[in-house]
Short mmCIF file of C-alpha atoms in Angstrom, two decimals:
data_model
loop_
_atom_site.label_atom_id
_atom_site.label_comp_id
_atom_site.label_asym_id
_atom_site.label_seq_id
_atom_site.Cartn_x
_atom_site.Cartn_y
_atom_site.Cartn_z
CA MET A 244 0.31 -0.32 -0.40
CA ALA A 245 1.36 3.52 -0.79
CA ARG A 246 2.50 5.14 2.47
CA THR A 247 1.65 8.26 0.81
CA ASN A 248 -2.17 8.61 1.62
CA ASN A 249 -4.84 10.28 4.23
CA VAL A 250 -7.82 8.13 3.57
CA THR A 251 -7.05 5.51 5.88
CA GLU A 252 -11.34 4.70 5.67
CA LEU A 253 -13.92 4.54 3.42
CA ILE A 254 -17.28 5.12 3.64
CA PHE A 255 -20.29 3.40 1.56
CA THR A 256 -23.57 4.85 0.30
CA GLY A 257 -25.26 1.63 0.84
CA LEU A 258 -27.89 -0.56 -1.35
CA PHE A 259 -31.01 3.03 0.03
CA GLN A 260 -30.78 5.59 0.90
CA ASP A 261 -34.48 5.39 2.75
CA PRO A 262 -33.67 3.98 5.71
CA ASP A 263 -37.28 2.33 6.45
CA VAL A 264 -36.33 0.32 3.57
CA GLN A 265 -32.94 -0.09 4.81
CA ARG A 266 -35.03 -1.51 7.66
CA VAL A 267 -37.51 -3.60 5.32
CA CYS A 268 -33.99 -5.27 2.98
CA PHE A 269 -33.04 -6.38 6.07
CA VAL A 270 -35.80 -8.04 7.51
CA VAL A 271 -35.45 -9.95 3.94
CA PHE A 272 -32.12 -10.15 3.17
CA LEU A 273 -31.05 -11.99 6.83
CA PRO A 274 -33.03 -15.02 6.25
CA VAL A 275 -31.84 -15.25 2.33
CA TYR A 276 -28.69 -15.49 4.35
CA LEU A 277 -29.71 -17.74 6.98
CA ALA A 278 -30.45 -19.82 3.84
CA THR A 279 -27.67 -19.27 2.05
CA VAL A 280 -26.21 -20.45 4.74
CA VAL A 281 -28.40 -23.89 5.61
CA GLY A 282 -29.02 -25.12 2.15
CA ASN A 283 -25.57 -25.07 0.67
CA GLY A 284 -24.41 -26.87 4.52
CA LEU A 285 -26.90 -29.32 3.87
CA ILE A 286 -25.58 -30.11 0.43
CA VAL A 287 -21.65 -29.91 1.96
CA LEU A 288 -22.79 -32.61 5.18
CA ALA A 289 -25.13 -35.11 3.64
CA VAL A 290 -22.69 -36.01 0.19
CA SER A 291 -19.35 -36.31 3.54
CA VAL A 292 -22.61 -38.50 5.32
CA SER A 293 -23.95 -40.18 2.13
CA LYS A 294 -22.51 -43.26 0.59
CA SER A 295 -24.85 -42.78 -2.58
CA LEU A 296 -23.54 -39.15 -2.79
CA GLN A 297 -19.81 -40.01 -3.52
CA SER A 298 -18.83 -40.28 -7.40
CA PRO A 299 -16.86 -36.85 -8.38
CA MET A 300 -20.30 -35.35 -9.28
CA TYR A 301 -21.36 -35.08 -6.02
CA PHE A 302 -18.03 -34.22 -4.74
CA PHE A 303 -16.93 -30.91 -6.71
CA LEU A 304 -20.57 -30.34 -5.98
CA SER A 305 -19.78 -30.22 -2.16
CA TYR A 306 -17.17 -27.98 -2.72
CA LEU A 307 -19.04 -25.66 -5.11
CA SER A 308 -21.67 -25.03 -1.87
CA LEU A 309 -19.29 -24.68 -0.57
CA VAL A 310 -17.58 -21.74 -2.09
CA GLU A 311 -21.07 -20.40 -2.43
CA ILE A 312 -21.26 -20.20 1.19
CA SER A 313 -17.74 -17.51 1.87
CA TYR A 314 -18.22 -16.31 -1.69
CA SER A 315 -21.62 -14.45 -0.16
CA SER A 316 -19.94 -14.55 4.04
CA THR A 317 -17.13 -12.20 2.03
CA VAL A 318 -20.20 -10.39 1.30
CA VAL A 319 -23.23 -10.04 3.04
CA PRO A 320 -23.25 -10.47 7.06
CA LYS A 321 -21.51 -6.47 6.84
CA PHE A 322 -24.03 -5.10 4.10
CA ILE A 323 -26.85 -6.87 6.32
CA ARG A 324 -25.16 -5.38 9.93
CA ASP A 325 -24.49 -1.86 7.27
CA LEU A 326 -28.41 -2.11 6.40
CA LEU A 327 -29.16 -1.33 10.63
CA ALA A 328 -26.36 1.80 10.61
CA GLU A 329 -26.50 5.74 10.17
CA ILE A 330 -22.66 5.77 8.33
CA LYS A 331 -20.87 2.55 6.90
CA THR A 332 -17.33 2.21 7.10
CA ILE A 333 -14.71 0.59 6.49
CA SER A 334 -10.65 0.10 6.95
CA LEU A 335 -8.81 0.94 3.18
CA GLU A 336 -7.59 -3.01 3.74
CA GLY A 337 -10.64 -4.09 5.86
CA CYS A 338 -11.55 -3.30 2.04
CA LEU A 339 -9.05 -4.49 -0.40
CA ALA A 340 -9.40 -7.68 2.19
CA GLN A 341 -13.29 -7.78 0.71
CA ILE A 342 -12.16 -7.59 -2.40
CA PHE A 343 -9.60 -10.17 -2.11
CA PHE A 344 -11.24 -12.82 -0.69
CA PHE A 345 -14.65 -11.71 -3.02
CA HIS A 346 -12.43 -12.12 -6.49
CA PHE A 347 -11.07 -15.48 -4.54
CA PHE A 348 -13.76 -17.27 -4.34
CA GLY A 349 -15.93 -15.74 -7.36
CA VAL A 350 -13.52 -16.76 -9.81
CA THR A 351 -12.56 -20.14 -7.94
CA GLU A 352 -16.70 -20.39 -8.71
CA ILE A 353 -15.81 -20.36 -12.15
CA PHE A 354 -12.97 -22.96 -12.32
CA LEU A 355 -15.32 -24.36 -10.67
CA PHE A 356 -18.45 -24.34 -13.10
CA VAL A 357 -15.39 -25.73 -16.22
CA VAL A 358 -14.81 -28.86 -13.86
CA MET A 359 -18.21 -30.03 -13.09
CA ALA A 360 -18.96 -29.76 -16.39
CA TYR A 361 -15.62 -31.98 -17.01
CA ASP A 362 -16.97 -34.47 -15.22
CA ARG A 363 -20.66 -34.59 -17.35
CA TYR A 364 -18.78 -34.56 -20.31
CA VAL A 365 -16.31 -37.27 -19.44
CA ALA A 366 -19.18 -38.95 -17.76
CA ILE A 367 -22.10 -38.44 -21.18
CA CYS A 368 -19.63 -39.03 -23.56
CA LYS A 369 -16.12 -41.63 -22.62
CA PRO A 370 -18.68 -43.36 -20.23
CA LEU A 371 -16.68 -46.55 -19.56
CA HIS A 372 -13.97 -44.69 -19.25
CA TYR A 373 -15.32 -42.14 -16.85
CA MET A 374 -13.63 -43.79 -13.49
CA ASN A 375 -10.61 -44.41 -15.23
CA ILE A 376 -10.31 -40.41 -15.91
CA MET A 377 -11.92 -38.64 -12.76
CA SER A 378 -10.30 -40.28 -10.40
CA ARG A 379 -10.19 -39.47 -6.89
CA GLN A 380 -6.55 -38.12 -7.97
CA VAL A 381 -7.56 -35.66 -9.82
CA CYS A 382 -10.66 -34.17 -8.62
CA HIS A 383 -8.66 -33.68 -6.67
CA LEU A 384 -6.09 -32.35 -8.81
CA LEU A 385 -8.88 -30.65 -10.11
CA VAL A 386 -10.38 -28.99 -7.18
CA ALA A 387 -6.73 -27.76 -5.88
CA GLY A 388 -6.04 -25.64 -9.56
CA SER A 389 -10.11 -24.10 -8.61
CA TRP A 390 -8.45 -23.06 -5.97
CA LEU A 391 -5.59 -21.68 -6.84
CA GLY A 392 -6.41 -20.15 -10.62
CA GLY A 393 -9.21 -18.15 -8.00
CA PHE A 394 -5.97 -16.77 -5.50
CA PHE A 395 -3.52 -16.19 -8.32
CA HIS A 396 -6.23 -14.00 -9.96
CA SER A 397 -7.48 -12.23 -6.87
CA ILE A 398 -3.87 -10.96 -6.47
CA ILE A 399 -2.96 -9.76 -9.29
CA GLN A 400 -6.19 -6.90 -8.16
CA ILE A 401 -4.69 -6.74 -5.00
CA PHE A 402 -1.34 -5.66 -6.55
CA ILE A 403 -3.36 -3.44 -9.40
CA THR A 404 -5.13 -1.42 -6.40
CA ILE A 405 -2.63 -1.37 -3.51
CA GLN A 406 0.03 0.32 -5.88
CA LEU A 407 -3.27 3.72 -6.22
CA PRO A 408 -3.00 6.11 -3.36
CA PHE A 409 -5.83 7.32 -1.82
CA CYS A 410 -5.97 11.27 -0.80
CA GLY A 411 -10.08 11.68 -0.91
CA PRO A 412 -12.76 11.77 -1.14
CA ASN A 413 -13.53 8.68 1.05
CA VAL A 414 -16.74 7.48 -0.42
CA ILE A 415 -17.52 4.61 -2.51
CA ASP A 416 -20.63 4.09 -4.50
CA HIS A 417 -22.21 0.51 -2.79
CA TYR A 418 -22.28 -1.53 -0.58
CA PHE A 419 -18.88 -3.34 -0.56
CA CYS A 420 -16.45 -2.68 -2.25
CA ASP A 421 -15.57 -3.89 -5.28
CA LEU A 422 -11.81 -1.96 -7.78
CA LEU A 423 -14.25 -0.02 -10.58
CA PRO A 424 -16.26 1.96 -7.00
CA LEU A 425 -12.52 1.77 -6.01
CA PHE A 426 -11.06 3.19 -8.74
CA LYS A 427 -12.52 6.58 -8.96
CA LEU A 428 -11.45 6.88 -5.34
CA ALA A 429 -8.02 7.31 -6.57
CA CYS A 430 -5.99 10.61 -6.57
CA THR A 431 -4.50 9.92 -10.16
CA ASP A 432 -5.32 8.62 -14.16
CA THR A 433 -6.62 4.79 -13.48
CA PHE A 434 -7.74 4.23 -17.20
CA VAL A 435 -3.81 1.34 -17.34
CA GLU A 436 -5.23 -0.25 -14.00
CA GLY A 437 -8.73 0.24 -15.42
CA LEU A 438 -8.01 -1.60 -18.63
CA THR A 439 -6.27 -4.67 -16.91
CA VAL A 440 -8.50 -5.35 -14.83
CA LEU A 441 -10.96 -5.37 -16.77
CA ALA A 442 -8.61 -7.54 -18.43
CA ASN A 443 -8.32 -9.74 -15.95
CA SER A 444 -12.17 -9.94 -14.25
CA GLY A 445 -13.96 -10.11 -17.47
CA LEU A 446 -11.73 -12.10 -20.05
CA ILE A 447 -12.29 -15.40 -17.22
CA PRO A 448 -15.39 -15.63 -16.65
CA VAL A 449 -15.91 -14.98 -20.89
CA CYS A 450 -13.68 -17.56 -22.19
CA SER A 451 -14.98 -19.72 -18.41
CA LEU A 452 -18.28 -19.54 -20.49
CA PHE A 453 -17.21 -20.36 -23.74
CA ILE A 454 -15.62 -23.21 -22.82
CA LEU A 455 -19.01 -23.86 -20.59
CA VAL A 456 -21.46 -23.38 -23.53
CA SER A 457 -18.65 -25.67 -26.35
CA SER A 458 -18.81 -28.67 -23.40
CA TYR A 459 -22.74 -28.19 -22.91
CA ILE A 460 -23.44 -28.62 -27.46
CA VAL A 461 -20.98 -31.22 -27.25
CA ILE A 462 -22.64 -32.56 -24.95
CA LEU A 463 -26.09 -32.57 -26.56
CA VAL A 464 -25.10 -33.80 -29.36
CA ASN A 465 -23.58 -37.39 -28.22
CA LEU A 466 -27.07 -37.72 -26.49
CA ARG A 467 -28.47 -38.74 -29.40
CA LYS A 468 -26.98 -41.93 -28.57
CA HIS A 469 -27.86 -43.49 -25.24
CA SER A 470 -31.02 -44.08 -24.14
CA ALA A 471 -34.17 -42.56 -23.62
CA GLU A 472 -34.15 -42.64 -19.67
CA GLY A 473 -30.64 -42.15 -20.51
CA ARG A 474 -30.65 -38.99 -22.11
CA ARG A 475 -34.34 -37.53 -19.52
CA LYS A 476 -31.35 -38.21 -16.32
CA ALA A 477 -28.43 -36.48 -17.69
CA LEU A 478 -30.03 -33.31 -18.83
CA SER A 479 -31.96 -33.30 -16.07
CA THR A 480 -28.29 -33.12 -14.39
CA CYS A 481 -26.75 -30.21 -17.12
CA ALA A 482 -30.52 -28.31 -16.88
CA SER A 483 -29.45 -28.06 -12.82
CA HIS A 484 -25.64 -27.56 -13.92
CA ILE A 485 -27.26 -24.74 -16.77
CA MET A 486 -29.00 -23.12 -14.37
CA VAL A 487 -27.11 -22.45 -11.83
CA VAL A 488 -24.05 -21.38 -15.18
CA ILE A 489 -26.88 -18.65 -16.34
CA LEU A 490 -27.87 -17.20 -12.73
CA PHE A 491 -24.17 -16.90 -12.17
CA PHE A 492 -22.71 -15.24 -14.99
CA GLY A 493 -25.36 -13.59 -16.24
CA PRO A 494 -24.62 -10.36 -13.81
CA ALA A 495 -21.09 -10.80 -14.03
CA ILE A 496 -21.11 -10.03 -17.59
CA PHE A 497 -23.73 -7.31 -17.61
CA LEU A 498 -20.90 -5.88 -14.31
CA TYR A 499 -17.50 -6.29 -16.47
CA MET A 500 -18.23 -6.60 -19.99
CA ARG A 501 -19.86 -2.49 -19.92
CA SER A 502 -19.02 1.31 -18.72
CA SER A 503 -21.17 3.28 -16.99
CA SER A 504 -21.69 6.39 -15.63
CA THR A 505 -23.60 5.30 -12.38
CA PHE A 506 -23.62 2.59 -10.40
CA THR A 507 -26.91 2.35 -9.32
CA GLU A 508 -27.85 -0.40 -11.20
CA ASP A 509 -24.71 -1.71 -10.78
CA LYS A 510 -25.59 -2.36 -6.84
CA LEU A 511 -28.38 -3.33 -7.84
CA VAL A 512 -26.63 -6.69 -10.11
CA ALA A 513 -24.56 -6.64 -7.73
CA VAL A 514 -27.87 -8.23 -4.65
CA PHE A 515 -28.50 -11.04 -6.96
CA TYR A 516 -25.18 -11.90 -7.20
CA THR A 517 -24.22 -12.15 -4.30
CA VAL A 518 -27.02 -12.45 -2.35
CA ILE A 519 -30.22 -14.24 -4.40
CA THR A 520 -27.90 -16.84 -6.04
CA PRO A 521 -25.34 -18.12 -3.58
CA MET A 522 -29.20 -19.31 -1.72
CA LEU A 523 -30.27 -19.95 -5.04
CA ASN A 524 -27.89 -22.97 -6.26
CA PRO A 525 -29.10 -25.30 -3.66
CA ILE A 526 -32.65 -25.38 -3.87
CA ILE A 527 -32.48 -25.84 -7.64
CA TYR A 528 -29.93 -28.79 -7.71
CA THR A 529 -31.63 -30.31 -4.80
CA LEU A 530 -35.39 -30.10 -6.61
CA ARG A 531 -34.50 -31.28 -10.29
CA ASN A 532 -32.23 -34.10 -8.27
CA ALA A 533 -33.75 -38.13 -6.88
CA GLU A 534 -30.40 -38.53 -5.52
CA VAL A 535 -29.95 -35.20 -3.12
CA LYS A 536 -33.75 -35.61 -1.90
CA ILE A 537 -33.52 -38.94 -0.41
CA ALA A 538 -30.07 -37.96 0.92
CA MET A 539 -31.56 -34.51 2.51
CA ARG A 540 -34.20 -37.25 3.78
CA LYS A 541 -32.53 -39.51 5.26
CA LEU A 542 -30.19 -37.20 7.13
CA TRP A 543 -33.48 -35.24 8.17
CA SER A 544 -34.18 -38.53 9.89
CA LYS A 545 -31.53 -39.05 11.02
CA LYS A 546 -32.18 -36.24 12.71
CA GLN A 547 -35.16 -35.97 14.35
CA HIS A 548 -34.31 -39.82 15.40
CA SER A 549 -31.23 -39.01 17.11
CA VAL A 550 -33.09 -35.74 19.26
CA MET A 551 -36.29 -37.96 20.16
CA VAL A 552 -33.33 -40.36 21.74
#
């Protein structure tokens, strides 16, 4: 961090200015966040204890749910707390930490989407070699690669940001710390830094989305060789993945691949993918997957039995 920084604390404008609206948002978003943690946590628990959910697909799903909890927890708890605060502040160091973890978990999630698409590609297009290709060791390496990819992406973002001088003003037009709103506060020209950040943040989701779309096109073409029952099961699984991918990538591409003079729309879209989407993912995977639903019921039955005993 540059030693000439005069700014040590930042102030958020928040999502809305009206105190009554903020209180309503608190009542709405607190249960949503709790549902995110509980829903994704149940998936992690179900996969870890259920013998029927030991395939690579559920191994990746459990890590996706863990990342969802972490991703949402980077932003949402402070956002909810700030809804009841008159002045919403964060230290500059805390802001940089929030940016790091927000991008770290976000990009890790993107790479996990690609890994899960590859898993479905191998399962559907190379079923006879599936267990050899997707061995336990390979699965762990793919997950580790996703975490490392997110880490290196985030390190680059932070390395660019800490070199900028911040000498005032200190008001961020957002409800959490992100790069573009923070860059507006730098007392220097940030065109090159902004371009670098745009390339780093924009190319990853765009390239990953291209890989995902290509993978699912290949999968759909290969499904013609399967039986009607095989097609139905494969389409059900792929449909869940595609829905979650659309929910994540749509807002992300909207935010990072357009120019905007105001951040009003950005803030509303950011609410969707920081607060709402992480809650929807476990619902989508649970409702469309019979094995997950059965595992959840067994988990609930065990809990009820232990309470009665």
